[in-house]
Amino acid sequence: KLIEQLKEGGRMVLPVGTNRQELKLVIKDNEGIKVEKIISVRFVPMVRDALD
């Protein structure tokens, strides 16, 4: 698991959810794991035609 790879003082930011997501901040400290919501986001895939 990713969370097991965090060292004390480590932080990880990741999207959680499917279509509508929340960016979460995961912090590992001497008290354990803390998870904080940063902001709501929405995943929009990039398509090749839009890049040209």
Short mmCIF file of C-alpha atoms in Angstrom, two decimals:
data_model
loop_
_atom_site.label_atom_id
_atom_site.label_comp_id
_atom_site.label_asym_id
_atom_site.label_seq_id
_atom_site.Cartn_x
_atom_site.Cartn_y
_atom_site.Cartn_z
CA LYS A 1 0.00 0.00 0.00
CA LEU A 2 1.12 3.55 -0.67
CA ILE A 3 0.33 4.67 2.85
CA GLU A 4 2.74 2.09 4.28
CA GLN A 5 5.54 3.64 2.20
CA LEU A 6 5.14 7.04 3.90
CA LYS A 7 7.75 7.84 6.49
CA GLU A 8 6.94 9.87 9.58
CA GLY A 9 6.50 13.46 8.42
CA GLY A 10 5.59 12.25 4.91
CA ARG A 11 2.76 13.77 2.89
CA MET A 12 0.81 12.51 -0.08
CA VAL A 13 -1.80 14.32 -2.20
CA LEU A 14 -4.19 12.17 -4.19
CA PRO A 15 -7.58 12.30 -5.91
CA VAL A 16 -10.30 10.17 -4.31
CA GLY A 17 -13.52 9.23 -6.07
CA THR A 18 -14.70 8.46 -9.57
CA ASN A 19 -16.12 11.21 -11.81
CA ARG A 20 -16.30 13.91 -9.16
CA GLN A 21 -13.32 13.66 -6.87
CA GLU A 22 -11.80 15.28 -3.82
CA LEU A 23 -8.11 16.02 -3.51
CA LYS A 24 -6.99 14.60 -0.18
CA LEU A 25 -3.85 15.35 1.80
CA VAL A 26 -2.56 12.35 3.75
CA ILE A 27 -0.05 13.13 6.51
CA LYS A 28 1.82 10.57 8.57
CA ASP A 29 3.17 11.76 11.91
CA ASN A 30 4.06 10.27 15.27
CA GLU A 31 0.35 10.14 16.18
CA GLY A 32 -0.64 8.16 13.07
CA ILE A 33 -2.33 9.00 9.77
CA LYS A 34 -4.35 12.17 9.19
CA VAL A 35 -6.45 12.79 6.07
CA GLU A 36 -7.62 16.28 5.11
CA LYS A 37 -9.84 17.34 2.22
CA ILE A 38 -8.16 20.00 0.10
CA ILE A 39 -10.71 20.75 -2.64
CA SER A 40 -13.37 19.13 -4.83
CA VAL A 41 -12.17 18.43 -8.37
CA ARG A 42 -13.41 16.77 -11.53
CA PHE A 43 -11.35 14.53 -13.76
CA VAL A 44 -11.48 15.48 -17.43
CA PRO A 45 -9.44 13.28 -19.78
CA MET A 46 -7.28 14.99 -22.36
CA VAL A 47 -7.99 13.93 -25.93
CA ARG A 48 -5.53 14.10 -28.77
CA ASP A 49 -7.64 16.39 -31.02
CA ALA A 50 -7.89 19.02 -28.30
CA LEU A 51 -4.09 19.21 -28.08
CA ASP A 52 -3.54 20.00 -31.77
#
